[in-house]
Structures are given as C-alpha cells and as structure tokens.
Amino acid sequence: MQSVVLPKKYVRPPKATADRKKGGTALANYKWHKRAAAAVLACLMTAAALPATAAFAAKTDTVQTTAASAEKAVSDTGGDLTYEEQETYSDYYDQYAEQPRPAAEIAVSGANFQKADCESYEAGSYTDKNGESRNNALIWNNAEGSFSYQMNVPETGIYSVQMTYCPIVSNTSEISVSLAIDGEVPYDTASRLKLNKVYQNKTEIKTDDVGNQVRPAQEQIELWQTTWLGDSDGLFNEPVFFYLEKGTHEITLSSEKAYFALETIRFAQPEEVSDYDTYVSSVNASVSKDSTPSGVVRIEGENAVLKSDSVLYPTYDNSSSSISPSDPKHMLYNTIGSGNWEKALQTITWQVDAGTLAGDGWYKLGIKARQEEMRGFYSNRRIYIDGKVPSEEFDQVKFYYDTDFRMTTVQNDDGEDVYVYLTAGEDHTITMEVIPGEIGDSMRQLDAIVLDLNTYYRKIVMITGPEPDKYTDYYVHEKIPELVDEFQRISDELKAIQGHIESLANSKGSEAASLEQMTVILDKCISEPLQIPNYLSQIKDYITSLSSWMRDYRDQPLEVDYLELASPDADFPSAKAGFWSALSYSFQRFTASWDEDYSSLSSTTGDDAIEVWVSLGRDQAQVVKDLVESEFQQQYNVPISINLVVGGVVEATLADKGPDVALFLGGEFPVNLAARGLLADVSQMDGYDEMTRLYQDTAMVPYQYEGGTYGLPLTRSWAMMFYRKDVLSELGFTQAPQTWEELIDMLPALQRSYMSAGLVLPAVAADANQATISAATESGLTFASLLLQRGQNYYNSAQTKTTFDTNAAIDAFEMWTDFYTKYDFDQQYDAFSRFRTGEYPIVVSDYCTFFNQLAVAAPEIDGLWGFAPIPGTLQEDGTISHAVNSNNTGAVIFNKVDKKTNGMDNAWTFLKWFCSTEVQVEYGTQIEGLLGQMGRYATANTEALTQLAWSTDEADTILGAMDELEEIPIIPASYSVTRNVMNAFRDVVNNNENPRDTLMSYNRDINEEITRKRENLGLDS
C-alpha cells in the first residue's frame, strides 16, 4: 500500500484529548467537556452580541424566551437533537499510526454472536448466485439491527478488519455498518463503513428498431465477497484500522442499511504488496516472456461483468471514430465510468474468458481511458488480477488529465512495462478500484481546516452579524483570543498543502488557486486584525470555493473505452483516429443529424398505437420505454409509442396533435385540460377504487374537478423541516421546534447569534419585480400550511369563492407576514449554503430534493442534521397538526384516445400498470441506478415509497409526514389566487400595509376572477 505524507511539521496536530480507554472505549469525559465548552462559548458569544441586538430585543419584548424553552416542546414527531460528536479518523490515525501492528489474527464467525437486537435474521448456511455456500453465517435479512461478538486480543496494537460477506438483494442501494468496540464507536468513519454490493447488466446491450442501442438496467446479484474495510471518504489508500489492547473486547455491528450474510470478521494486517521481482519469482510459470504467444486481446469497457454501484452502467461517446466501437448515425454504448466512477472504493470488474488468450504467458496491460475533469491532476486506480494486486506497480496506476482518450500502461518507475502471468485455459478477472492516491493526505488536512474555518466564521458572525458595519470596531480578535494565532496556523498549513499539490500537478497555477486565495485573505486578517469583519464576506466566499474545490478534486473520475492484454513482442494499437477517418466520421455525423427524430423513442406505429408523452428527461423516458417493451407489451400485447416531449401539451392537444396519454404532467395542467373537456374521468373506470388504495387519502385532490377525477398521481413531494443538531445543541436547545410558536420562541436566541431560519417562498423573477409563482400553490408555502393546520382550506365546498375572509385565514396571513416584518426573515436565500454553514440551522424545504442534496454534496455535515415534519399548530385536543400540501405530477388520459380500437380500455390498462407498486418500484430503482441518489424518485405510491432506497427510519419519518398531507384543490382560476396572495404578501412586507385590510382587498379581486372564470366555463357561480 502506498501513502504519501507531508513533512511532519505540517501535519495537523491531533486534538487534545482526555485519558481514554484503549481500543475505542468510552470517551465520555472528553466529550462531556467539549460539549460543556461549546455551551459556555455560545453563552459568551451571545452575551457579547447583546448590545448590537438591543433593537431586536425591544421589538420582540412580548416574546420571553431562552434556550431552555425548547425543553417544553411536545415530542409527537421527530426533531431530537441528540448526537455524539466523534473524533475524525484523520485524528485517530495520527494518534495511533505508530503503534505496533501485531502479526496475530483474530477471526470471529458471523453466526457466533453473543447478543442480537434485530427483527429478522438467521444463522446457518447461505448460498450465492453461483451456488457457493458458506456455513455458520449470520444471515442479516433486515435493514436494521445490531449484533455483538466477544473476542480475545492476544497482543496490543492496531488491526485492520476484513469481512467475508454476501450482499442480499434488497431495495437499499448500499450496505452501511457501524463498528463499535466495547460500546463505543472510536471515530466517525467507523460509524459509516461501506460494504460494496454487486451489480451486473440485467440484459445484454440491445438495439431498438431504429438502430440505437438501449442501455441495460442494472440488477443486484448475490456473490460472496472478501474485502478489507476501507475509507469511503476518499482520504486514505489503505484499510482503516482499530487500536486494541490485549484482552477481551466486545465488537458490535449495527446498521440501518444491512441486508447481507456475514461469514467471518477477521482482525489482522493486510498482506504486503510485493515488488515486481518478488512477484515474478513467485510465479510458477511454464512459459517465459520470450516464448509467450504473440497477440493483442481487447476487452471492451462497456462489457464489464461486475460493478460495485448501480451507477456504473455502460455510457456512450460517439464523438470520434477512434472510440471502440463507434457509429456516426446511431447511439452506441461504448464506454463505462464517465462522471459516475469517481468515489473511493468503487470497483469495476472485467472478465477474460477461457480461450481468449493465444496461450499461457506473460502479458502487459493497457487501458484506453480518459480523465478530463481534474485539470493538471491524475486519477488513481488499484488493479487486481484474479482478486489480488500482483505487484507495487498495480497498487496505484495513474491516469493523467487529457481531453482525449489515451492509452495508459502499467509501468515501473523507469517507464518499463510490467507483466502478469496468465493461463489461457481458464477465466481471469481484471478489477479496477478507485483510490485517492497521494492527494488523499492533503484532503484529510483540508477537511480539518475547512471545519475550523467554518467554526471561526460562525464565531465571528455571532459578534458582527453577516453584514458588519464598516465604521464599527468589533475587536473580534480580542473577543476570540486565539483567532489570530489560529488564522496563522491555518495559513501556514494551507501554504504547505498548496506546495504539495503543486508538486503533484508538476505546475503552479489554477490547480491550487482556491488555497492561495484563502491564504491571502487570512494573511490580511493576521496583519490587520481590526479589519477582520471587513473581510468576512470574502472569508465566506473562499471557504465555499475551497469546499467546492475539495469536493471536485477528492473525486477520481475515469472513463474507460477498452482494456488490452498484449504479449511482450506486440505493441498496443494507436488510440488516435487517422485524419481521413476522423474527417469522414465527422461528415457522416453531420448528415445523420438532418433526419434524426430526437423526440421519438419508439418505433411502434399504427393507427391503434397509444401515443404516450413523457414530460421528463431522456434518461427517464428511456426507462419508461424499456419497461413498456420488456414488460407491458409482453404481458398485454397493446402497442405503445413512447415520445419525449417537454412542454407544449396544451397547445398540441388544442391543435389535435396531442398525445393519448401524458405522464408526469403536473401543476394546474390536469384541471385546466379537464375544464375544457379534453381528459377522461378515470373515476368512472373499472378498478379505480383499487388504485386509490395505493395512495394517501388526499392524493387525488389535485386531479379532481367538478365531481370527476382526471388523473392518477405519479410523484408527490412536500416540504419538511431540516435542522442542524450540532448548532442548535451549542445554543442550548434540546429539540427542534414542533410548533410555529416554538420556532418563534427560538428566534431571539438564534438571531442574537446572527442566525435565523428559512421558510418556503416563491422565487422572484429576473426583473426582481414580479414573483414567479406556479398556478398550483407551492408546497410548504407558510400561509398555506398555517391555514391547513387551522383546519381550513383555500375554498368553500363548492369552490366558488375563497375562505380568506375568515378569522382563521386572517390569523394565518398575519403570522406569515410577521415572520418577514417582526422577525426579519429573508425572502430570498441560498438554503443549501446557509444550512451547510450553520447560519440557518432550521430550513423548510422539499424533503426529497434537499435531503439528497445534503447527502451527496455536504458530506462534511453527515450525521449533524436531521429532518422532521414542518412546525405545526396546537389543536384544542392537545395534538399538533403538521398539515402541508404537496407538489405533484400525474398520469392522464385524453378523450381523443376513444377514437382508436379499444383505445380507452388500453390507455386505462397502461395507466394502472404504470402506477402499480411493482412498476413504480422498478422505475424508481432504475432511475436512481442511472442518476445516483440525486435522482431518487419521489413516488406518490405509499407502498412503493417504502421499497425504495430510504432507510427504515427515513421512510418512517417521510410516511409520518405524508399522513398529514392536505391538498389545496386546483380550480381554473388558481392563477389569480396565488398571484393575488403573493401581491398581498409583498404589499404588507415591502410597503408596510395592514395585513387584514390588504388580504380583504385582494380577496375581492380573487373572488371576482373566480366568478368570471366559472361563468366563462358555463359553471354555476
């Protein structure tokens, strides 16, 4: 294993710690003191900020609050702030890396657990896909639970952990376990250890009727694996280790994303990778290099047999004839990896089938690949041949930056090719694993630096506010005595890291520009401490820039065209296309673009074919097409034509050129189309009642109009409350707010520290004067939630006028505007950035989008945040209503389909099939497989939601919030309602108008427009 370490003087010193029990035992005293110090610091910062916030305190003198007010919260939902601050693995590594590494091995059988806390498990034999059985295994066929084992450690030292396991097919996309020693998780990475699943192409790469290849879906398979537990954060090349003292210890494995069979846990030392000469001498070769049969064997990248992640599917690049294979007219999947193969520990495996090689012998390995994202740097891969790293040269292979594909061969330090011995009569595997390489050591130091910078930024903001007065001397360097010294330390470390990175890139320039910018501003702060507040916005911007740079350069992207094995006397073919070949290819691509129909995905034609329009991206539409062709048409023999069309549905339908069925049609479109008699009433169809049982009670409301239902829900997302456990805990709170009143009670403590909360508000258009509002009320809009929680909707039962003239509506409107007038909430803000920095420790946002954004793009706050239903309203019976409305899209049938033979019946059959639980799960799983977690499907089907890749706790929280959904009906005049509500809001907030009078005034306009629209449509008013 190779590891590059910076000079010792630049290594960030480990945090001072209290005496702790060795082997990862309790750090209770140390952590208690850290929490106490954080609380004292928060109090001191709050006290220091009091003079600057006297105006706010006077303004809210009716609100008597302290941090302790959170203790009175009603705990009928989530919102617990309990979390344990853990030592980072980087600090743990620095503390224990020099400890002995005993040769002793401790193996524990999976079935020999001492304690179990799990609803569903077995102990016994388990057989994988290939028929390989392992005995005495723990079969953990459940998402969550824990198992404890006893083991005796013969020698004190550090041990790595090897597991032999078999992933069980499940709805979860990963296996994640926490490993505790004597009841204590010793460091943060040990709480989220990853075990790779195994994926393969579900089918061969097929070609559709128009000549384009169809990307195969990825499916999980069960194969026994043996792996060392590694660092999924991408900071260390070698497996993680645990310090254990001699004696008996309890090992506890716990998980919320389990589903695997465990044969053994082995504490030992990873095998040393030998040098090349040692490898050559160890091989019992019957053939010398000179007598190896001549030839070159190619393995196409897209034909990988196994992958560790569902996003490692075949990709395509048809830009050049040099890519193998290539086609100027049709889509060919001819590469693998692209931007998805970049996370540490991800693996791809190719197979060299028996008989492919000309004979036994020594072969050199070449990989035609492209790394075009990390300019000036290289991506790293560890290469296994038949499951083992042959020699040091294979332990880290570098793929340098290039905008074109280039051939990379495995060579020694002198630039000479190295060889592996392969036999021709048996299968062989080539596995490439993502590793961080030398940059990992810099990244782990930068992790700590960014955490420190964010902490000091927040401390400064607690004194100066986010926009300091340039004429005020805040003396932050005196109120935070260590500030200048810490800035000096951080600046020195950044300069050392910058030098290290520039040496890796072999150049000075933009590769480390973010680090240089940060050091420049820190040096200015050091030389002029009184000016620190004036540099605050720059510090924040450069922290964001540095974090973004780290995120980009921690990844190790690589796209592979093909691999080749060549005999010693053979050369690898050129990776470049010839001039005339490239010119001819480009001309053919140009002419092919003239008659290509990019919107039509199906070749199905005929007068009776059901035309289905998909209003999403090409990947989603392609998945729909694949499901239709592989399942629906095979089962029902109904011709379906899938088309990718975004927008224009109303116009096309009115011109009689629209679809028969539209999928993912959202907002006000279903009701507007129904009002014009263009949609079929699905509530009159056979089986409608059975379909409604798949959804929450109010899911049909956005599709109902004048007694009919004109669609079935597909997606449904709504606002939930996200909260930072660490920040709120530092301020003394014990629970996130359960009600709006509790949120208001928390505001003085937050705002004295120049923090706040973020609520949902429609965005402002580019001209900054007109709000951009969908005709259907945006989910989570505070006014809508406050009104629904008071048991009242927007309209009367006949939907002929609003209910905004009631006391409940006026109270809700006044509370909504108070957040922006009395409590000074921002109307526009970057929810992700402010939540990430902790400036907004409470944010209300879309549950699916925001959750996945945090999980993917903010790994540094993993475990420091939670989510729960939005704040609610206390009811007379003592319960709390967390009612909120949703954003949704659905599937609709157009009446024109009735002109086709059995058209209406066929269209309804298709809708029932696509909305069924099984198909929704399959669609959602495939979309997440293609797009990763950011593409997670927000299905409206309650049964399907529990079968997607949410953990049990996450799914329970989401379903709890779903149970409280209340929908606002869509009416033909919805545009007038939301427009005038927002106009009333801005009059009150921006022009200081009276809330009651303003709402009443705009309400008259709303009701007049509702009446006019109903009369226009021939409805009673």
Tab-separated table of C-alpha atoms in Angstrom, residues 500-731:
chain	number	residue	atom	x	y	z
A	500	HIS	CA	2.349	19.644	-2.034
A	501	ILE	CA	-0.499	19.853	-4.539
A	502	GLU	CA	1.574	21.894	-6.988
A	503	SER	CA	4.319	19.285	-6.769
A	504	LEU	CA	1.789	16.593	-7.632
A	505	ALA	CA	0.476	18.626	-10.561
A	506	ASN	CA	4.053	19.486	-11.539
A	507	SER	CA	2.976	23.068	-12.145
A	508	LYS	CA	1.879	26.265	-10.450
A	509	GLY	CA	-1.434	27.768	-11.427
A	510	SER	CA	-5.164	27.401	-11.083
A	511	GLU	CA	-4.937	23.859	-9.685
A	512	ALA	CA	-4.464	25.289	-6.187
A	513	ALA	CA	-5.899	28.778	-6.717
A	514	SER	CA	-8.594	28.283	-4.090
A	515	LEU	CA	-5.964	27.552	-1.449
A	516	GLU	CA	-3.912	30.583	-2.437
A	517	GLN	CA	-6.936	32.888	-2.272
A	518	MET	CA	-7.705	31.635	1.223
A	519	THR	CA	-4.130	32.182	2.438
A	520	VAL	CA	-4.069	35.719	1.013
A	521	ILE	CA	-7.194	36.765	2.911
A	522	LEU	CA	-6.019	35.033	6.100
A	523	ASP	CA	-2.677	36.859	5.915
A	524	LYS	CA	-4.539	40.148	5.608
A	525	CYS	CA	-6.561	39.264	8.701
A	526	ILE	CA	-3.352	38.415	10.583
A	527	SER	CA	-1.637	41.682	9.661
A	528	GLU	CA	-4.731	43.844	10.320
A	529	PRO	CA	-6.930	42.147	12.951
A	530	LEU	CA	-9.254	45.149	13.249
A	531	GLN	CA	-10.157	44.675	9.571
A	532	ILE	CA	-11.294	41.049	10.009
A	533	PRO	CA	-15.033	41.979	9.935
A	534	ASN	CA	-14.495	43.775	6.617
A	535	TYR	CA	-13.087	40.580	5.129
A	536	LEU	CA	-15.978	38.438	6.403
A	537	SER	CA	-17.811	38.076	3.087
A	538	GLN	CA	-14.557	37.155	1.341
A	539	ILE	CA	-13.771	34.582	4.012
A	540	LYS	CA	-17.193	33.011	3.463
A	541	ASP	CA	-16.810	33.018	-0.327
A	542	TYR	CA	-13.347	31.479	-0.165
A	543	ILE	CA	-14.489	28.804	2.293
A	544	THR	CA	-17.237	27.893	-0.200
A	545	SER	CA	-14.718	27.913	-3.049
A	546	LEU	CA	-12.281	25.766	-1.077
A	547	SER	CA	-15.019	23.281	-0.158
A	548	SER	CA	-16.094	23.062	-3.789
A	549	TRP	CA	-12.507	22.515	-4.920
A	550	MET	CA	-12.077	19.762	-2.343
A	551	ARG	CA	-15.270	18.067	-3.475
A	552	ASP	CA	-14.160	18.125	-7.107
A	553	TYR	CA	-10.561	17.028	-6.567
A	554	ARG	CA	-11.308	14.407	-3.939
A	555	ASP	CA	-13.177	12.514	-6.646
A	556	GLN	CA	-11.251	10.308	-9.046
A	557	PRO	CA	-13.208	10.313	-12.333
A	558	LEU	CA	-12.288	7.998	-15.188
A	559	GLU	CA	-13.975	6.833	-18.389
A	560	VAL	CA	-12.739	3.576	-19.952
A	561	ASP	CA	-13.043	2.702	-23.619
A	562	TYR	CA	-11.318	-0.686	-23.539
A	563	LEU	CA	-8.574	-2.772	-21.928
A	564	GLU	CA	-5.948	-4.703	-23.875
A	565	LEU	CA	-3.593	-7.528	-22.975
A	566	ALA	CA	-0.526	-7.726	-25.229
A	567	SER	CA	2.349	-10.132	-25.473
A	568	PRO	CA	5.877	-8.731	-24.903
A	569	ASP	CA	6.629	-8.517	-28.634
A	570	ALA	CA	3.350	-6.767	-29.554
A	571	ASP	CA	2.580	-3.068	-29.413
A	572	PHE	CA	-0.752	-1.578	-28.416
A	573	PRO	CA	-2.623	-0.070	-31.394
A	574	SER	CA	-2.795	3.720	-31.606
A	575	ALA	CA	-5.582	5.300	-29.551
A	576	LYS	CA	-5.992	8.131	-32.070
A	577	ALA	CA	-8.036	8.211	-35.268
A	578	GLY	CA	-6.364	8.944	-38.569
A	579	PHE	CA	-7.020	12.264	-40.339
A	580	TRP	CA	-9.192	10.891	-43.160
A	581	SER	CA	-11.056	8.565	-40.827
A	582	ALA	CA	-11.873	11.432	-38.464
A	583	LEU	CA	-12.950	13.694	-41.342
A	584	SER	CA	-15.232	11.053	-42.846
A	585	TYR	CA	-16.760	10.270	-39.458
A	586	SER	CA	-17.495	13.930	-38.733
A	587	PHE	CA	-19.185	14.378	-42.121
A	588	GLN	CA	-21.384	11.313	-41.563
A	589	ARG	CA	-22.418	12.611	-38.132
A	590	PHE	CA	-23.346	15.937	-39.688
A	591	THR	CA	-25.516	14.431	-42.427
A	592	ALA	CA	-27.161	11.995	-39.984
A	593	SER	CA	-28.423	14.896	-37.884
A	594	TRP	CA	-30.692	16.081	-40.696
A	595	ASP	CA	-33.289	13.325	-40.430
A	596	GLU	CA	-32.896	12.214	-36.795
A	597	ASP	CA	-36.098	12.442	-34.705
A	598	TYR	CA	-34.782	13.095	-31.224
A	599	SER	CA	-38.210	13.133	-29.552
A	600	SER	CA	-39.424	9.710	-30.654
A	601	LEU	CA	-38.020	6.813	-28.664
A	602	SER	CA	-40.233	4.042	-30.020
A	603	SER	CA	-40.611	2.672	-33.484
A	604	THR	CA	-44.095	1.357	-32.664
A	605	THR	CA	-46.551	2.711	-35.227
A	606	GLY	CA	-50.102	2.083	-36.363
A	607	ASP	CA	-53.471	3.743	-36.031
A	608	ASP	CA	-54.255	1.926	-32.795
A	609	ALA	CA	-50.908	2.519	-31.045
A	610	ILE	CA	-51.301	4.513	-27.813
A	611	GLU	CA	-49.205	7.704	-28.033
A	612	VAL	CA	-47.569	8.344	-24.649
A	613	TRP	CA	-45.758	11.617	-23.960
A	614	VAL	CA	-43.184	11.693	-21.158
A	615	SER	CA	-42.549	15.171	-19.767
A	616	LEU	CA	-39.116	14.482	-18.257
A	617	GLY	CA	-35.527	13.950	-19.423
A	618	ARG	CA	-34.293	11.424	-21.960
A	619	ASP	CA	-32.988	9.002	-19.344
A	620	GLN	CA	-36.373	8.847	-17.598
A	621	ALA	CA	-38.228	8.478	-20.884
A	622	GLN	CA	-35.856	5.708	-21.959
A	623	VAL	CA	-36.548	3.793	-18.732
A	624	VAL	CA	-40.302	4.095	-19.370
A	625	LYS	CA	-39.778	2.806	-22.898
A	626	ASP	CA	-37.664	-0.120	-21.711
A	627	LEU	CA	-40.243	-1.112	-19.105
A	628	VAL	CA	-43.050	-0.879	-21.642
A	629	GLU	CA	-41.262	-3.006	-24.229
A	630	SER	CA	-39.900	-5.599	-21.818
A	631	GLU	CA	-42.947	-5.984	-19.587
A	632	PHE	CA	-46.171	-4.230	-20.576
A	633	GLN	CA	-46.278	-5.142	-24.256
A	634	GLN	CA	-45.190	-8.693	-23.487
A	635	GLN	CA	-47.993	-9.077	-20.945
A	636	TYR	CA	-50.862	-7.174	-22.591
A	637	ASN	CA	-49.905	-7.078	-26.291
A	638	VAL	CA	-51.005	-3.426	-26.504
A	639	PRO	CA	-48.978	-1.214	-28.901
A	640	ILE	CA	-47.438	1.763	-27.065
A	641	SER	CA	-45.362	4.545	-28.616
A	642	ILE	CA	-43.178	6.459	-26.130
A	643	ASN	CA	-42.216	10.033	-27.012
A	644	LEU	CA	-40.030	12.525	-25.157
A	645	VAL	CA	-41.862	15.861	-25.141
A	646	VAL	CA	-41.297	18.636	-22.598
A	647	GLY	CA	-43.980	21.349	-22.614
A	648	GLY	CA	-46.495	22.189	-25.297
A	649	VAL	CA	-49.082	19.599	-24.219
A	650	VAL	CA	-51.988	22.067	-24.068
A	651	GLU	CA	-51.128	23.702	-27.379
A	652	ALA	CA	-50.642	20.372	-29.143
A	653	THR	CA	-53.901	18.997	-27.732
A	654	LEU	CA	-55.913	22.043	-28.795
A	655	ALA	CA	-54.415	21.637	-32.272
A	656	ASP	CA	-55.484	17.961	-32.246
A	657	LYS	CA	-51.858	16.823	-32.368
A	658	GLY	CA	-51.508	15.891	-28.735
A	659	PRO	CA	-50.911	12.543	-27.034
A	660	ASP	CA	-53.322	9.850	-25.932
A	661	VAL	CA	-51.634	9.578	-22.531
A	662	ALA	CA	-49.310	12.036	-20.775
A	663	LEU	CA	-47.000	11.008	-17.944
A	664	PHE	CA	-45.561	13.329	-15.285
A	665	LEU	CA	-47.949	16.152	-16.122
A	666	GLY	CA	-48.082	18.437	-13.108
A	667	GLY	CA	-49.291	21.718	-11.673
A	668	GLU	CA	-52.583	23.098	-12.902
A	669	PHE	CA	-52.481	21.335	-16.292
A	670	PRO	CA	-54.733	18.334	-15.489
A	671	VAL	CA	-57.566	20.540	-14.187
A	672	ASN	CA	-57.199	23.128	-16.973
A	673	LEU	CA	-57.392	20.364	-19.570
A	674	ALA	CA	-60.316	18.723	-17.778
A	675	ALA	CA	-62.188	22.041	-17.664
A	676	ARG	CA	-62.022	22.120	-21.463
A	677	GLY	CA	-63.369	18.576	-21.805
A	678	LEU	CA	-60.109	17.097	-23.054
A	679	LEU	CA	-59.406	14.483	-20.352
A	680	ALA	CA	-61.094	11.217	-19.402
A	681	ASP	CA	-62.630	10.861	-15.937
A	682	VAL	CA	-60.684	7.925	-14.523
A	683	SER	CA	-63.012	7.651	-11.514
A	684	GLN	CA	-65.524	6.033	-13.876
A	685	MET	CA	-63.066	3.333	-14.915
A	686	ASP	CA	-63.128	-0.256	-13.650
A	687	GLY	CA	-60.597	-0.754	-10.877
A	688	TYR	CA	-60.352	2.907	-9.907
A	689	ASP	CA	-61.222	2.236	-6.276
A	690	GLU	CA	-58.474	-0.377	-6.027
A	691	MET	CA	-55.974	2.099	-7.462
A	692	THR	CA	-56.824	4.780	-4.877
A	693	ARG	CA	-55.793	2.409	-2.090
A	694	LEU	CA	-52.181	2.814	-3.252
A	695	TYR	CA	-52.177	6.466	-2.213
A	696	GLN	CA	-52.605	8.669	0.833
A	697	ASP	CA	-56.157	9.938	1.369
A	698	THR	CA	-55.808	13.370	-0.273
A	699	ALA	CA	-53.568	12.384	-3.190
A	700	MET	CA	-56.396	12.610	-5.761
A	701	VAL	CA	-57.430	16.172	-4.875
A	702	PRO	CA	-55.150	17.956	-7.428
A	703	TYR	CA	-56.755	15.893	-10.217
A	704	GLN	CA	-60.400	16.423	-9.244
A	705	TYR	CA	-62.732	18.852	-10.980
A	706	GLU	CA	-66.492	19.207	-10.688
A	707	GLY	CA	-67.021	15.720	-9.265
A	708	GLY	CA	-64.627	13.891	-11.590
A	709	THR	CA	-61.028	12.694	-11.231
A	710	TYR	CA	-58.819	13.285	-14.246
A	711	GLY	CA	-55.540	11.595	-13.444
A	712	LEU	CA	-53.561	9.285	-11.177
A	713	PRO	CA	-50.628	10.592	-9.096
A	714	LEU	CA	-47.074	9.591	-10.018
A	715	THR	CA	-44.802	11.842	-7.964
A	716	ARG	CA	-45.544	13.702	-4.777
A	717	SER	CA	-43.094	15.790	-2.795
A	718	TRP	CA	-43.656	18.186	0.056
A	719	ALA	CA	-41.825	20.434	2.451
A	720	MET	CA	-40.240	19.152	5.644
A	721	MET	CA	-38.120	20.807	8.304
A	722	PHE	CA	-34.358	20.221	8.239
A	723	TYR	CA	-32.337	21.126	11.315
A	724	ARG	CA	-28.695	21.189	12.374
A	725	LYS	CA	-28.289	19.144	15.545
A	726	ASP	CA	-24.834	20.490	16.357
A	727	VAL	CA	-25.650	24.191	16.005
A	728	LEU	CA	-28.928	24.038	17.931
A	729	SER	CA	-27.290	21.944	20.649
A	730	GLU	CA	-24.499	24.516	21.012
A	731	LEU	CA	-27.170	27.139	21.602
